[in-house]
Coordinates of C-alpha atoms and ligand atoms in Angstrom, one line a residue:
Chain A
M1 CA 11.1 -22.9 39.0
L2 CA 14.3 -24.8 39.2
E3 CA 14.9 -28.3 40.5
I4 CA 18.3 -29.7 40.5
K5 CA 18.9 -33.3 41.7
N6 CA 22.2 -35.0 42.2
L7 CA 24.0 -33.0 39.6
S8 CA 27.6 -33.9 39.0
K9 CA 30.3 -32.8 36.6
T10 CA 33.9 -33.8 36.2
Y11 CA 35.9 -32.0 33.5
K12 CA 38.0 -34.4 31.5
K13 CA 40.6 -31.8 31.2
G14 CA 42.5 -31.8 34.4
N15 CA 40.1 -34.3 35.9
V16 CA 38.5 -31.6 38.0
K17 CA 35.3 -32.5 39.9
A18 CA 33.5 -29.2 39.5
L19 CA 30.2 -30.3 40.8
D20 CA 29.7 -33.1 43.3
N21 CA 26.1 -34.4 43.7
V22 CA 24.5 -31.0 43.9
S23 CA 20.8 -30.7 44.7
L24 CA 18.8 -27.6 45.1
S25 CA 15.3 -26.3 44.5
I26 CA 14.3 -22.8 43.8
N27 CA 10.7 -21.5 44.0
E28 CA 9.1 -19.0 41.8
G29 CA 9.6 -15.4 43.0
E30 CA 12.7 -16.1 45.0
F31 CA 15.9 -14.0 44.9
V32 CA 18.7 -16.4 45.7
A33 CA 22.4 -15.8 46.1
L34 CA 24.7 -18.6 45.0
L35 CA 27.9 -17.9 47.0
G36 CA 31.2 -19.5 46.6
Q37 CA 34.9 -18.7 46.2
N38 CA 36.6 -18.8 42.9
G39 CA 36.6 -22.3 41.5
A40 CA 33.7 -23.4 43.7
G41 CA 31.7 -24.6 40.7
K42 CA 29.2 -21.7 40.3
S43 CA 29.8 -21.1 36.6
T44 CA 29.8 -24.8 35.9
L45 CA 26.3 -25.1 37.4
I46 CA 25.2 -22.2 35.2
N47 CA 26.9 -23.4 32.1
I48 CA 25.0 -26.7 32.5
L49 CA 21.8 -24.8 32.5
A50 CA 22.9 -22.7 29.5
G51 CA 23.9 -25.8 27.5
N52 CA 27.6 -25.0 27.3
V53 CA 28.6 -27.9 29.6
T54 CA 27.1 -31.4 29.5
K55 CA 26.4 -32.9 32.9
D56 CA 27.7 -36.3 33.9
N57 CA 24.7 -37.2 36.2
G58 CA 21.6 -35.7 37.7
T59 CA 18.4 -34.2 36.6
V60 CA 17.6 -30.6 35.9
I61 CA 14.1 -29.3 35.7
V62 CA 13.4 -25.7 34.6
G63 CA 9.8 -24.6 35.0
D64 CA 8.0 -27.7 34.0
Y65 CA 10.6 -28.9 31.6
N66 CA 13.3 -31.5 32.0
L67 CA 16.6 -30.4 30.5
D68 CA 17.1 -33.9 29.0
K69 CA 13.7 -34.1 27.3
N70 CA 12.6 -30.6 26.5
E71 CA 15.8 -28.7 26.3
L72 CA 14.5 -26.0 23.9
E73 CA 11.5 -25.2 26.2
T74 CA 13.9 -24.6 29.1
K75 CA 15.8 -22.0 27.0
K76 CA 12.7 -19.8 26.8
I77 CA 12.3 -19.7 30.5
L78 CA 16.0 -19.0 31.2
G79 CA 17.8 -15.7 30.9
I80 CA 21.5 -16.1 31.5
V81 CA 24.1 -13.4 32.0
P82 CA 27.4 -15.1 31.6
Q83 CA 30.5 -14.3 33.6
E84 CA 32.6 -13.5 30.5
I85 CA 31.7 -10.5 28.4
T86 CA 31.5 -11.4 24.8
F87 CA 29.5 -10.0 21.9
D88 CA 28.8 -10.5 18.2
F89 CA 31.1 -7.6 17.4
V90 CA 30.1 -7.2 13.8
F91 CA 26.8 -5.7 15.0
S92 CA 25.7 -2.6 16.8
V93 CA 24.1 -2.6 20.3
G94 CA 20.6 -2.3 18.8
E95 CA 21.2 -5.0 16.2
I96 CA 22.6 -7.4 18.9
L97 CA 19.4 -7.0 20.9
K98 CA 17.2 -7.3 17.8
N99 CA 19.0 -10.5 16.7
Q100 CA 18.7 -11.9 20.2
S101 CA 15.0 -11.3 20.1
L102 CA 14.7 -13.1 16.7
Y103 CA 16.7 -16.1 18.0
F104 CA 14.1 -16.4 20.7
G105 CA 11.3 -16.3 18.2
I106 CA 10.2 -12.7 18.8
K107 CA 9.7 -10.8 15.6
E108 CA 8.6 -7.5 16.9
N109 CA 10.4 -6.4 20.1
Q110 CA 11.6 -2.9 19.4
K111 CA 9.5 -1.3 22.1
Y112 CA 10.8 -3.6 24.8
I113 CA 14.4 -3.3 23.5
D114 CA 14.1 0.5 23.7
E115 CA 12.7 0.2 27.2
L116 CA 15.6 -2.0 28.3
L117 CA 18.1 0.3 26.7
A118 CA 16.6 3.2 28.6
T119 CA 16.5 1.5 31.9
L120 CA 20.1 0.4 31.6
S121 CA 21.2 3.8 30.3
L122 CA 22.3 2.5 27.0
S123 CA 19.9 4.4 24.7
E124 CA 22.6 6.7 23.4
K125 CA 24.8 3.7 22.4
K126 CA 22.1 2.0 20.4
D127 CA 24.0 2.5 17.1
A128 CA 27.5 2.0 18.6
K129 CA 29.5 -1.2 18.0
S130 CA 29.8 -3.2 21.2
R131 CA 33.6 -2.9 21.0
G132 CA 33.5 0.8 21.7
L133 CA 31.6 0.4 24.9
S134 CA 33.1 0.9 28.4
G135 CA 33.3 -2.2 30.6
G136 CA 30.3 -1.2 32.6
M137 CA 28.2 -0.6 29.5
K138 CA 29.2 -4.0 28.1
R139 CA 28.1 -5.6 31.3
R140 CA 24.7 -3.8 31.1
L141 CA 24.4 -4.8 27.4
L142 CA 25.0 -8.4 28.5
I143 CA 22.1 -8.1 31.0
A144 CA 19.8 -6.5 28.4
K145 CA 20.6 -9.4 26.0
A146 CA 19.6 -11.9 28.6
L147 CA 16.3 -10.1 29.2
V148 CA 14.9 -9.5 25.7
H149 CA 12.7 -12.6 25.8
R150 CA 11.4 -11.7 29.3
P151 CA 12.8 -14.8 31.0
K152 CA 11.0 -16.1 34.1
L153 CA 14.3 -17.1 35.7
L154 CA 17.2 -14.8 35.4
I155 CA 20.6 -16.1 36.3
L156 CA 23.5 -13.7 36.7
D157 CA 27.1 -15.1 36.9
E158 CA 29.1 -12.5 38.9
P159 CA 27.5 -9.5 37.2
T160 CA 29.3 -7.0 39.4
A161 CA 32.9 -8.3 39.1
G162 CA 35.0 -5.4 38.2
V163 CA 32.2 -3.0 38.1
D164 CA 32.4 0.4 39.9
I165 CA 30.3 1.2 43.0
E166 CA 27.9 3.5 41.2
L167 CA 27.0 1.1 38.5
R168 CA 26.8 -1.7 41.1
R169 CA 24.1 0.3 43.0
S170 CA 22.1 1.0 39.9
L171 CA 22.3 -2.6 39.0
Y172 CA 21.0 -3.6 42.5
D173 CA 18.1 -1.3 42.0
F174 CA 17.4 -2.7 38.6
L175 CA 17.5 -6.3 39.9
N176 CA 15.2 -5.4 42.8
Q177 CA 12.8 -3.9 40.3
L178 CA 12.9 -7.0 38.2
H179 CA 12.3 -9.2 41.2
Q180 CA 9.4 -7.1 42.3
Q181 CA 7.9 -7.6 38.8
G182 CA 7.9 -11.3 39.4
T183 CA 11.2 -12.5 37.9
T184 CA 12.9 -15.3 39.9
I185 CA 16.6 -14.4 40.2
I186 CA 19.7 -16.3 41.0
L187 CA 22.8 -14.3 41.5
T188 CA 26.2 -15.8 41.8
T189 CA 28.9 -13.7 43.5
H190 CA 31.8 -13.9 45.7
Y191 CA 31.0 -10.5 47.2
L192 CA 29.1 -11.2 50.3
E193 CA 27.7 -7.8 50.9
E194 CA 25.9 -8.2 47.6
A195 CA 24.1 -11.3 48.7
E196 CA 23.4 -9.7 52.1
K197 CA 21.8 -6.7 50.5
L198 CA 19.8 -8.3 47.8
C199 CA 18.8 -11.8 48.4
D200 CA 16.3 -13.6 50.7
R201 CA 18.0 -16.9 50.5
I202 CA 21.6 -17.9 50.3
I203 CA 23.2 -21.1 49.0
I204 CA 26.8 -21.6 49.6
I205 CA 28.8 -23.8 47.4
N206 CA 32.4 -25.0 48.1
E207 CA 34.5 -27.4 46.1
G208 CA 31.5 -28.5 44.1
K209 CA 29.3 -29.2 47.1
I210 CA 26.5 -27.3 48.7
I211 CA 27.5 -26.6 52.3
A212 CA 24.6 -24.3 53.3
D213 CA 21.2 -23.4 51.9
D214 CA 18.9 -21.3 54.0
S215 CA 17.2 -18.0 54.3
K216 CA 19.6 -15.2 54.9
N217 CA 18.2 -14.5 58.4
K218 CA 18.3 -18.1 59.5
L219 CA 21.8 -18.5 58.3
M220 CA 22.9 -15.5 60.2
D221 CA 21.0 -16.6 63.3
T222 CA 22.3 -20.1 63.5
L223 CA 25.8 -19.2 62.7
G224 CA 26.1 -15.6 63.3
N225 CA 24.9 -15.2 66.8
E226 CA 28.0 -13.2 67.7
A227 CA 28.2 -9.5 67.6
M228 CA 31.1 -7.0 67.7
V229 CA 30.8 -4.6 70.6
E230 CA 32.8 -1.3 70.3
L231 CA 33.1 1.3 73.0
N232 CA 34.6 4.8 72.6
F233 CA 36.1 6.9 75.3
D234 CA 37.0 10.6 75.6
N235 CA 40.4 10.0 77.0
K236 CA 43.1 7.5 76.5
K237 CA 42.7 4.1 78.1
E238 CA 44.8 1.0 78.7
L239 CA 43.6 -2.6 78.3
S240 CA 44.3 -3.0 82.1
D241 CA 41.5 -0.5 82.8
F242 CA 39.1 -3.1 81.7
H243 CA 40.2 -6.1 83.9
F244 CA 36.5 -6.7 84.7
L245 CA 35.9 -7.6 81.0
T246 CA 38.8 -10.1 80.7
S247 CA 36.4 -13.0 80.1
Y248 CA 35.4 -11.3 76.8
S249 CA 39.0 -11.0 75.6
P250 CA 38.7 -7.4 74.6
V251 CA 41.3 -5.6 72.4
M252 CA 42.2 -1.9 72.1
K253 CA 41.4 -0.9 68.6
N254 CA 43.1 2.4 69.3
S255 CA 43.9 4.2 72.5
K256 CA 40.3 5.4 72.8
T257 CA 38.4 2.5 71.4
L258 CA 37.8 -0.9 72.9
Q259 CA 36.5 -3.9 70.9
M260 CA 35.2 -7.3 71.8
K261 CA 33.1 -10.1 70.5
A262 CA 30.1 -11.4 72.4
S263 CA 27.1 -13.4 71.9
K264 CA 23.9 -11.4 71.7
Q265 CA 22.8 -12.7 75.1
N266 CA 25.9 -11.3 76.8
I267 CA 25.7 -7.8 75.6
A268 CA 23.6 -6.7 78.6
D269 CA 26.2 -8.2 80.9
I270 CA 29.0 -6.2 79.3
F271 CA 27.2 -2.9 79.9
Y272 CA 26.3 -4.0 83.4
R273 CA 29.9 -4.6 84.2
I274 CA 31.0 -1.3 82.7
S275 CA 28.5 0.7 84.6
S276 CA 29.1 -1.1 87.9
N277 CA 32.8 -0.3 87.5
K278 CA 31.9 3.3 87.0
V279 CA 33.6 3.6 83.6
K280 CA 32.2 6.3 81.4
F281 CA 32.1 5.9 77.6
S282 CA 31.3 8.6 75.1
N283 CA 29.8 6.3 72.4
F284 CA 29.2 2.7 71.5
K285 CA 28.5 0.5 68.6
I286 CA 27.1 -3.0 68.3
E287 CA 27.5 -4.7 65.0
P288 CA 25.9 -8.0 64.1
Q289 CA 28.4 -10.4 62.6
K290 CA 28.8 -10.0 58.8
L291 CA 27.8 -12.7 56.4
E292 CA 31.4 -12.7 55.5
D293 CA 32.4 -14.1 58.9
V294 CA 29.6 -16.8 58.6
F295 CA 30.9 -17.7 55.2
L296 CA 34.5 -18.1 56.3
T297 CA 33.4 -20.1 59.4
L298 CA 31.5 -22.5 57.2
I299 CA 34.2 -23.0 54.7
N300 CA 36.8 -23.5 57.4
D301 CA 34.5 -26.0 59.2
E302 CA 34.2 -27.8 55.9
S303 CA 37.9 -28.0 55.2
N304 CA 38.6 -29.2 58.7
K305 CA 36.3 -32.2 58.3
Chain B
M1 CA 20.4 -33.0 23.6
K2 CA 17.1 -33.7 21.9
S3 CA 15.3 -31.6 19.5
N4 CA 12.1 -33.2 18.4
F5 CA 11.2 -31.1 15.4
L6 CA 13.1 -30.1 12.3
F7 CA 11.6 -26.6 12.5
Y8 CA 11.0 -25.6 16.0
N9 CA 11.4 -21.9 15.9
P10 CA 11.2 -20.5 12.3
T11 CA 11.6 -16.9 13.4
G12 CA 14.8 -17.8 15.2
F13 CA 16.0 -19.8 12.3
F14 CA 15.4 -17.0 9.9
G15 CA 17.1 -14.6 12.3
L16 CA 20.2 -16.7 12.4
F17 CA 20.2 -17.1 8.6
K18 CA 19.9 -13.3 8.2
R19 CA 22.7 -12.8 10.7
E20 CA 25.0 -15.0 8.5
V21 CA 24.1 -13.1 5.4
K22 CA 24.4 -9.7 7.0
R23 CA 27.8 -10.6 8.4
F24 CA 29.4 -11.0 4.9
M25 CA 27.4 -8.1 3.5
K26 CA 28.9 -5.8 6.1
V27 CA 32.3 -6.7 4.8
Y28 CA 31.4 -7.1 1.1
I29 CA 34.7 -5.8 -0.1
Q30 CA 36.5 -8.8 1.2
T31 CA 33.7 -11.3 0.8
L32 CA 32.2 -10.3 -2.6
L33 CA 34.4 -7.9 -4.5
A34 CA 37.8 -9.5 -3.8
P35 CA 36.8 -13.0 -5.1
L36 CA 35.1 -11.4 -8.0
L37 CA 38.2 -9.5 -8.9
S38 CA 40.4 -12.6 -8.7
N39 CA 37.9 -14.3 -11.1
M40 CA 38.2 -11.4 -13.5
L41 CA 42.0 -11.7 -13.3
F42 CA 41.7 -15.4 -14.2
L43 CA 39.5 -14.5 -17.1
G44 CA 41.8 -11.7 -18.3
V45 CA 45.0 -13.8 -18.0
F46 CA 43.8 -17.2 -19.3
G47 CA 40.9 -16.0 -21.4
G48 CA 43.0 -13.2 -23.0
M49 CA 45.8 -15.5 -23.8
L50 CA 43.8 -18.4 -25.1
K51 CA 40.6 -16.9 -26.3
T52 CA 41.0 -17.8 -29.9
R53 CA 41.8 -21.4 -29.1
Q54 CA 39.0 -23.8 -29.7
V55 CA 38.3 -26.3 -27.1
G56 CA 37.4 -29.9 -27.9
I57 CA 33.8 -29.2 -27.5
E58 CA 32.5 -28.3 -30.9
G59 CA 31.8 -24.6 -31.6
V60 CA 32.9 -23.5 -28.1
D61 CA 35.8 -21.1 -27.7
Y62 CA 37.9 -21.1 -24.6
L63 CA 36.5 -17.9 -23.1
H64 CA 33.0 -19.4 -23.1
F65 CA 34.4 -22.6 -21.7
L66 CA 36.1 -20.7 -18.8
V67 CA 33.1 -18.6 -17.6
P68 CA 31.1 -21.4 -16.0
G69 CA 34.3 -22.9 -14.6
L70 CA 35.1 -19.6 -12.8
S71 CA 31.5 -19.2 -11.6
A72 CA 31.6 -22.6 -10.1
M73 CA 35.0 -22.1 -8.5
G74 CA 33.8 -18.8 -7.0
A75 CA 30.8 -20.5 -5.6
I76 CA 32.8 -23.3 -4.1
F77 CA 35.3 -21.1 -2.3
A78 CA 32.8 -18.6 -1.1
G79 CA 30.3 -21.2 0.0
F80 CA 33.1 -22.9 2.0
Q81 CA 34.6 -19.8 3.5
N82 CA 31.4 -18.2 4.7
P83 CA 30.4 -20.5 7.5
S84 CA 33.9 -21.8 8.3
F85 CA 35.1 -18.2 8.7
S86 CA 32.0 -17.1 10.6
I87 CA 32.2 -20.0 13.0
I88 CA 35.9 -19.8 13.7
V89 CA 35.7 -16.0 14.3
Q90 CA 32.9 -16.7 16.8
K91 CA 35.2 -19.2 18.5
Y92 CA 37.9 -16.5 18.8
S93 CA 35.4 -14.0 20.2
D94 CA 33.9 -16.8 22.4
T95 CA 30.4 -16.1 21.1
L96 CA 29.8 -19.4 19.4
K97 CA 28.5 -20.9 22.6
D98 CA 25.7 -18.4 22.5
L99 CA 24.1 -20.8 20.0
N100 CA 23.6 -23.2 22.9
S101 CA 21.2 -20.8 24.7
Y102 CA 18.8 -20.2 21.8
P103 CA 15.6 -22.2 21.5
L104 CA 16.6 -23.5 18.0
S105 CA 16.7 -27.0 16.9
N106 CA 20.1 -28.4 15.7
F107 CA 18.6 -28.7 12.3
E108 CA 17.7 -25.1 12.2
K109 CA 21.1 -24.0 13.4
T110 CA 22.9 -26.1 10.9
L111 CA 20.6 -25.0 8.0
A112 CA 21.0 -21.3 8.9
F113 CA 24.8 -21.5 8.7
V114 CA 24.7 -23.6 5.5
L115 CA 22.1 -21.4 3.8
G116 CA 24.1 -18.2 4.7
G117 CA 27.1 -19.7 2.8
T118 CA 24.8 -20.9 0.0
V119 CA 23.7 -17.3 -0.5
R120 CA 27.2 -16.0 -0.7
G121 CA 28.5 -18.8 -3.0
T122 CA 25.5 -18.3 -5.3
L123 CA 26.0 -14.6 -5.3
I124 CA 29.7 -14.9 -6.3
G125 CA 28.7 -17.4 -9.1
I126 CA 26.1 -15.0 -10.4
L127 CA 28.3 -11.9 -10.1
T128 CA 31.1 -13.7 -12.0
Y129 CA 28.7 -14.5 -14.7
I130 CA 27.4 -10.9 -14.9
A131 CA 31.0 -9.5 -15.0
T132 CA 31.8 -11.7 -18.0
I133 CA 28.8 -10.5 -20.0
P134 CA 30.7 -7.6 -21.7
F135 CA 33.3 -10.1 -23.0
V136 CA 31.2 -13.2 -23.9
G137 CA 27.6 -12.1 -24.0
Y138 CA 24.8 -13.1 -21.7
S139 CA 23.4 -16.2 -23.3
I140 CA 23.0 -19.2 -21.1
N141 CA 21.9 -22.5 -22.6
N142 CA 19.8 -23.6 -19.6
P143 CA 19.5 -20.9 -16.9
L144 CA 17.6 -23.2 -14.6
I145 CA 20.4 -25.8 -14.5
F146 CA 23.2 -23.2 -14.5
F147 CA 21.8 -21.1 -11.5
G148 CA 20.3 -24.2 -9.8
M149 CA 23.7 -25.9 -9.9
L150 CA 25.4 -22.9 -8.5
I151 CA 23.0 -23.1 -5.6
V152 CA 23.6 -26.8 -5.1
L153 CA 27.4 -26.4 -5.3
S154 CA 27.3 -23.6 -2.8
F155 CA 25.1 -25.6 -0.5
I156 CA 27.5 -28.6 -0.6
F157 CA 30.6 -26.5 0.1
S158 CA 28.9 -24.4 2.7
S159 CA 28.0 -27.7 4.5
L160 CA 31.6 -28.7 4.4
G161 CA 32.5 -25.2 5.7
V162 CA 30.3 -25.7 8.7
T163 CA 31.9 -29.0 9.4
V164 CA 35.4 -27.5 9.1
G165 CA 34.4 -24.5 11.2
L166 CA 33.1 -26.7 14.0
V167 CA 36.1 -29.0 14.0
L168 CA 38.9 -26.6 13.6
N169 CA 39.7 -23.8 16.0
N170 CA 42.0 -21.5 14.1
F171 CA 42.4 -19.8 10.8
E172 CA 45.9 -21.2 10.1
K173 CA 44.4 -24.7 9.9
M174 CA 41.5 -23.6 7.8
N175 CA 43.8 -21.8 5.3
F176 CA 46.0 -24.8 5.2
L177 CA 43.1 -27.0 4.3
L178 CA 42.0 -24.5 1.7
A179 CA 45.4 -24.4 0.1
I180 CA 46.3 -28.0 0.3
I181 CA 43.0 -29.7 -0.6
L182 CA 40.3 -27.4 -1.9
T183 CA 42.4 -25.2 -4.2
P184 CA 44.1 -28.1 -6.1
L185 CA 40.9 -30.0 -6.3
A186 CA 39.2 -27.0 -7.9
Y187 CA 42.1 -26.2 -10.2
F188 CA 42.2 -29.8 -11.4
G189 CA 38.5 -30.2 -11.4
G190 CA 37.9 -28.9 -14.9
V191 CA 37.7 -25.2 -14.2
F192 CA 40.4 -24.3 -16.6
F193 CA 40.6 -27.1 -19.1
E194 CA 38.7 -30.0 -20.5
V195 CA 39.4 -33.3 -18.9
S196 CA 39.3 -35.1 -22.2
Q197 CA 42.2 -33.1 -23.5
L198 CA 44.5 -34.4 -20.8
P199 CA 46.8 -37.4 -21.4
G200 CA 45.5 -40.8 -20.3
I201 CA 46.2 -41.4 -16.6
L202 CA 45.7 -37.7 -15.6
S203 CA 42.2 -37.6 -17.0
K204 CA 41.3 -40.7 -15.0
I205 CA 42.6 -39.1 -11.8
I206 CA 40.6 -36.0 -12.5
I207 CA 37.4 -37.9 -13.1
A208 CA 37.9 -39.3 -9.5
N209 CA 38.0 -35.7 -8.3
P210 CA 34.6 -35.0 -6.5
L211 CA 34.6 -31.5 -7.8
Y212 CA 34.7 -32.6 -11.4
P213 CA 31.1 -33.6 -11.8
L214 CA 30.0 -30.5 -10.0
I215 CA 31.8 -28.1 -12.2
N216 CA 30.9 -30.1 -15.2
M217 CA 27.2 -29.8 -14.4
V218 CA 27.5 -26.0 -14.0
R219 CA 29.1 -25.9 -17.4
F220 CA 26.4 -28.1 -18.8
G221 CA 23.8 -25.5 -17.7
Y222 CA 25.8 -22.7 -19.3
L223 CA 27.0 -24.3 -22.5
G224 CA 24.5 -27.1 -23.0
V225 CA 27.4 -29.5 -23.6
H226 CA 29.0 -31.8 -21.1
E227 CA 31.4 -34.7 -20.4
G228 CA 30.2 -37.9 -18.8
S229 CA 26.8 -39.1 -17.8
I230 CA 24.4 -36.5 -16.6
A231 CA 22.3 -39.1 -14.7
I232 CA 25.2 -40.5 -12.8
Q233 CA 26.6 -37.1 -12.0
S234 CA 23.2 -35.9 -10.8
I235 CA 22.8 -38.8 -8.5
F236 CA 26.3 -38.2 -7.2
I237 CA 25.6 -34.6 -6.6
S238 CA 22.3 -35.4 -4.7
I239 CA 24.1 -37.8 -2.5
M240 CA 26.9 -35.4 -1.8
S241 CA 24.5 -32.6 -0.9
F242 CA 22.8 -34.9 1.6
I243 CA 25.9 -36.4 3.1
T244 CA 27.8 -33.1 3.5
F245 CA 24.8 -31.5 5.2
F246 CA 24.2 -34.5 7.4
I247 CA 27.8 -34.6 8.6
A248 CA 27.6 -30.9 9.6
F249 CA 24.3 -31.5 11.3
L250 CA 25.6 -34.4 13.3
L251 CA 28.7 -32.5 14.5
L252 CA 26.6 -29.6 15.6
K253 CA 24.2 -31.9 17.3
K254 CA 27.0 -33.6 19.1
G255 CA 28.2 -30.2 20.3
V256 CA 31.6 -30.4 18.6
G257 CA 33.3 -27.0 19.2
L258 CA 30.3 -25.9 21.2
R259 CA 30.2 -27.7 24.5
N260 CA 32.4 -29.0 27.2
Ligands
ADP1 N1 36.4 -25.8 30.8 C1 37.0 -26.3 31.8 N2 37.9 -27.3 31.7 C2 38.5 -27.8 32.8 N3 38.2 -27.4 34.1 C3 37.4 -26.4 34.3 C4 36.7 -25.8 33.2 N4 35.9 -24.9 33.6 C5 36.0 -24.8 35.0 N5 36.9 -25.8 35.4 C6 37.3 -26.1 36.7 O1 36.2 -26.5 37.5 C7 36.2 -25.9 38.8 C8 35.0 -25.0 39.0 O2 35.1 -23.9 38.1 P1 33.9 -22.8 38.0 O3 32.6 -23.5 37.8 O4 34.3 -21.9 36.9 O5 33.9 -22.1 39.4 P2 33.4 -20.7 39.8 O6 32.5 -20.1 38.8 O7 32.7 -20.9 41.1 O8 34.6 -19.8 40.1 C9 37.5 -25.1 38.9 O9 38.4 -26.0 39.5 C10 37.9 -24.9 37.4 O10 39.3 -24.8 37.3
MG2 MG1 32.7 -18.4 37.7

C-alpha cells in the first residue's frame, strides 16, 4: 500500500535535516502507529505524501503508483488529515464536503457525505460555517474531509492533539470501524497509549530516522520484558521488613505499598521469597511495562550512541 | 511534479472553478456592487462635466466615449483582484496547500482560478454597460467584439492576478502593486481620454502602455471606431493572453507559494 525508500528531506530554512534516509513499507489492511516526539519528522513525511513538501531524495510508491510519475493517481488513494486545522471558511460544513468531493472527481456524493456527518456527529452543523465549530468538531470535519473520496490509505497527523477524552474515545471507535472495513491506516501521535490501544504495528521515528519498526507485541517483548510488581499490606511496613528482596531494589510507594521492577521470569521468585518469609499481603498487582517506557528506552539508547 | 494531461479531472476542475465564482458571489457587495458604484461615480463626475464636449472621433460625444473605457477598466481590476485576493486569503488561512492534495492537473488548477476571475471581470464590464444604458442608450456597434474583448481582457488580468497571488503573501504588497502600477496604467491607458488628443511625447508614452490596445479594442467593439491598427493590436492581445496564462501556469506548476 505504501513503499518508502531512502527518503530524505532537509529544509533550506534553518538547514534542518527533517528526514534522514527513511525506508518503510506498509501493507494493505495494516493499522500502523508512527510514533515520535515533537520535531521527529512525522509531519514532514506526511507532507511529502500530501504534496506540500518536496523530497530531496528517495522513492515513494502509493498503491501501484510512483509519486514522481503518477502523482495524481496517488492522490485518489490517499486521505490525509493534516495536523493543523484549516478550512475554506467562506463555505459551510456541507459545502466544504461537497466541494472536496468535486475536487476528487465525484459529482454525486451527498449520501456518503450525510453518512459521514452522521457518524462523526456533525449532521446538525451541516449548514454552519466552519468558523463557528468547536475545536473537536473542527477536528472531526477535517477527518470527514479526508474521507469523502473513500481513500484506501488514511493518514492522520496527530488527530487527537488537544482533543478531550470522550471525543478521543469516539474517534478510536470510528478508526477501528474504518480499519475493519478495510482501510489501511497510519496514525501519527506522540501519545503512546493511543498507539498501544489501536495499532498492530509501531514505527518509531526520532530525529528523522526510523529507530524501531515492529509489531506492537514484539516490540514490547524484546524491549519490554520487565514488569512492575506491586504489593499491598494491611498494616504499615518499613523497607527493612523486606531485606529478602533487596536484590530487586524495591521501594515503598507508601507506607502500605511496596513496588519493584522485575523481569517476567523472576516474578515467581519474588512470591516464593515472600511466602517463605511468612509475610502476608492483602493484594498485589503485576503490570507489564508500558510502551512509554519502551519508547523512552529506545530514544535514550539512540541518543547515547 | 508531472501531470500528463491538460484535463485530467474535469469534474474537479469545474468544482474549483465554481468555488472561485461562488466565493465572490457570496460577498457580491464588495466584489460586484462596489466597483460598479465607483464606475457610476466616474460616469457622473467626468461624464456629467464633459458630456457635451465632442471627442476627436467624429460624431461621438464624451459620454459614449467613456462607457467602454469604464467597462474595460472595471473588467481589468475585477479580473486581477479575484484570483489574487482569493489566493492570498487562502495563504492567510493556510488552505492554499489543500490544492496540492487534489487529483487535478496544474493546468486545471490554473485555468479554474483564471476563469473564476474572468467571470467576475466580464460581469463587471457588462454590469457597467447595463448601468449606463439609461444615460447613453443600449446600442453597441459590434456586441461580439465588445463582449468578447471584455472576456479576453478579464482573462489576461485574471492570469496576472494568479501570478501575483502566488508570488506575494500579503495584501499590503498586492494593494501597493495595484496602486502604483495597475491604476496609473489604466488611467493613462485611454479610459478617460483619447490618446490622439494628448501633446506629442505623452501620446507616444501611452501607446507603449500595454493596457492601451486592450481598452482601445473594447471601445472599438462599442463604438465601431478605433485608434491604431486592429490587426497589430489583435496579435498583441493574443500573445498577451497566452503569455500571462503561461506564466501563471508555470508558477503554479513550480509550486510557488504552495510547496516547501
Ligand atoms: N517548513 C519548515 N521549514 C523549516 N523547518 C521545518 C519546517 N517544517 C518542519 N521543520 C523542522 O523539521 C523538523 C521536523 O518537523 P516535523 O516534521 O514537523 O516533526 P513532527 O511532525 O514529528 O513534530 C523539525 O526540526 C522542524 O522544526
Ligand atoms: Mg507534526
